[in-house]
């Protein structure tokens, strides 16, 4: 495990297709630590799993000293806070938070892989990723050319008051 003493860029992907999808994303973004940028919110067709409704997806950039493991704990805490119940793999969910990328760090453990193993295959990740980390896009990838993905909202950046009430890694 890498223990970072200086902050580095980390990217998280958020998705929701159950309940008040936008409210779930907004609450999670406000509670995440060390957020420096938030992509647009995109409505995206579901990929994989059973028949289910469309998702709202976004990508968040952090500048953080948290490790990949700590970020996974933060992500899971936000999913629990959104009332997520794990029923079936790739099924509908109130909130999904994936650790996509941490500059200079790779993790290959049974429950955590960084970079996320499918991040470069999924338009619902790449299109919002283009808003905050275009340097990571595969060569030639054009988010404007992707069909069926529509920017539907922008989330307000968190205020200092949000940060004071935000979740730490163990929450
Ligand atoms: O892997 C994240 C959850 N998820 C999504 C998602 O966030 N967006 C879309 N469009 N399809 C998805 N399928 C799964 S599983």
Short mmCIF file of C-alpha atoms in Angstrom, two decimals, residues 53-171:
data_model
loop_
_atom_site.label_atom_id
_atom_site.label_comp_id
_atom_site.label_asym_id
_atom_site.label_seq_id
_atom_site.Cartn_x
_atom_site.Cartn_y
_atom_site.Cartn_z
CA UNK A 53 -33.47 2.45 -16.03
CA UNK A 54 -30.92 4.99 -17.23
CA UNK A 55 -28.18 6.25 -14.94
CA UNK A 56 -26.96 9.64 -14.03
CA UNK A 57 -23.17 9.62 -13.98
CA UNK A 58 -20.44 12.05 -13.07
CA UNK A 59 -16.72 12.01 -12.24
CA UNK A 60 -15.13 13.84 -9.32
CA UNK A 61 -11.50 14.93 -8.98
CA UNK A 62 -9.92 14.97 -5.54
CA UNK A 63 -6.53 16.25 -4.42
CA UNK A 64 -5.92 13.99 -1.49
CA UNK A 65 -3.43 12.16 0.69
CA UNK A 66 -5.94 9.35 1.24
CA UNK A 67 -4.81 5.92 0.06
CA UNK A 68 -6.75 3.85 -2.44
CA UNK A 69 -8.02 1.71 0.45
CA UNK A 70 -9.17 4.78 2.39
CA UNK A 71 -10.89 6.11 -0.73
CA UNK A 72 -12.69 2.78 -1.12
CA UNK A 73 -13.91 3.12 2.49
CA UNK A 74 -15.10 6.65 1.75
CA UNK A 75 -16.88 5.38 -1.37
CA UNK A 76 -18.61 2.58 0.50
CA UNK A 77 -19.68 4.96 3.26
CA UNK A 78 -21.33 7.21 0.67
CA UNK A 79 -23.11 4.19 -0.89
CA UNK A 80 -24.41 3.14 2.54
CA UNK A 81 -25.55 6.70 3.25
CA UNK A 82 -27.59 6.58 0.03
CA UNK A 83 -29.32 3.45 1.29
CA UNK A 84 -27.73 1.15 -1.25
CA UNK A 85 -28.73 -2.49 -0.95
CA UNK A 86 -26.55 -5.00 -2.81
CA UNK A 87 -29.02 -7.43 -4.40
CA UNK A 88 -27.71 -8.52 -7.77
CA UNK A 89 -24.45 -7.86 -9.57
CA UNK A 90 -24.75 -4.94 -11.98
CA UNK A 91 -28.32 -4.36 -10.85
CA UNK A 92 -29.95 -0.97 -10.27
CA UNK A 93 -28.59 1.06 -7.38
CA UNK A 94 -29.18 4.32 -5.53
CA UNK A 95 -25.48 5.09 -5.64
CA UNK A 96 -22.31 3.56 -6.98
CA UNK A 97 -18.93 5.13 -6.21
CA UNK A 98 -15.87 3.62 -7.91
CA UNK A 99 -12.23 4.55 -7.37
CA UNK A 100 -11.04 5.07 -10.95
CA UNK A 101 -7.56 6.40 -10.77
CA UNK A 102 -4.88 7.76 -8.43
CA UNK A 103 -1.83 9.43 -9.95
CA UNK A 104 1.20 7.18 -9.55
CA UNK A 105 -0.64 4.38 -7.73
CA UNK A 106 -1.67 0.91 -8.84
CA UNK A 107 -3.52 -1.57 -6.64
CA UNK A 108 -4.35 -5.15 -7.57
CA UNK A 109 -6.28 -6.75 -4.73
CA UNK A 110 -9.38 -8.96 -4.80
CA UNK A 111 -11.76 -6.16 -3.83
CA UNK A 112 -9.88 -3.15 -5.23
CA UNK A 113 -8.16 -2.52 -8.54
CA UNK A 114 -6.73 0.87 -9.41
CA UNK A 115 -6.80 2.01 -12.16
CA UNK A 116 -10.35 0.67 -12.42
CA UNK A 117 -10.08 -2.27 -14.86
CA UNK A 118 -12.99 -1.13 -17.05
CA UNK A 119 -12.66 2.65 -16.88
CA UNK A 120 -11.32 3.00 -20.43
CA UNK A 121 -14.07 0.82 -21.94
CA UNK A 122 -17.09 2.65 -20.59
CA UNK A 123 -18.51 5.74 -22.24
CA UNK A 124 -20.46 6.51 -19.06
CA UNK A 125 -17.06 6.98 -17.37
CA UNK A 126 -15.08 8.50 -20.25
CA UNK A 127 -17.58 11.19 -21.23
CA UNK A 128 -17.67 12.80 -17.74
CA UNK A 129 -13.96 12.07 -17.29
CA UNK A 130 -13.30 14.33 -20.29
CA UNK A 131 -14.61 17.29 -18.25
CA UNK A 132 -12.07 16.94 -15.43
CA UNK A 133 -9.15 14.80 -16.68
CA UNK A 134 -8.96 14.93 -20.46
CA UNK A 135 -5.29 13.93 -20.26
CA UNK A 136 -6.39 10.40 -19.30
CA UNK A 137 -8.65 9.79 -22.30
CA UNK A 138 -7.53 7.15 -24.78
CA UNK A 139 -5.85 8.67 -27.84
CA UNK A 140 -8.44 9.82 -30.36
CA UNK A 141 -11.39 9.45 -27.99
CA UNK A 142 -14.00 12.11 -28.79
CA UNK A 143 -16.64 12.48 -26.07
CA UNK A 144 -18.74 14.66 -28.36
CA UNK A 145 -19.10 11.77 -30.80
CA UNK A 146 -20.62 9.36 -28.27
CA UNK A 147 -24.33 8.77 -28.96
CA UNK A 148 -27.07 8.51 -26.32
CA UNK A 149 -25.22 10.33 -23.55
CA UNK A 150 -26.62 13.72 -22.65
CA UNK A 151 -25.37 16.32 -20.18
CA UNK A 152 -28.37 17.08 -18.01
CA UNK A 153 -27.06 19.08 -15.04
CA UNK A 154 -24.11 20.63 -13.30
CA UNK A 155 -23.57 20.10 -9.60
CA UNK A 156 -22.75 23.10 -7.48
CA UNK A 157 -19.20 22.93 -6.13
CA UNK A 158 -19.04 22.14 -2.42
CA UNK A 159 -18.73 25.07 -0.04
CA UNK A 160 -16.39 25.18 3.00
CA UNK A 161 -19.46 24.51 5.17
CA UNK A 162 -20.10 21.29 3.22
CA UNK A 163 -16.50 20.24 3.78
CA UNK A 164 -16.83 20.68 7.55
CA UNK A 165 -19.75 18.29 7.53
CA UNK A 166 -18.11 15.91 5.05
CA UNK A 167 -17.33 12.28 5.67
CA UNK A 168 -13.94 11.07 6.81
CA UNK A 169 -12.59 7.72 5.66
CA UNK A 170 -13.97 5.74 8.56
CA UNK A 171 -17.52 7.04 8.48
#
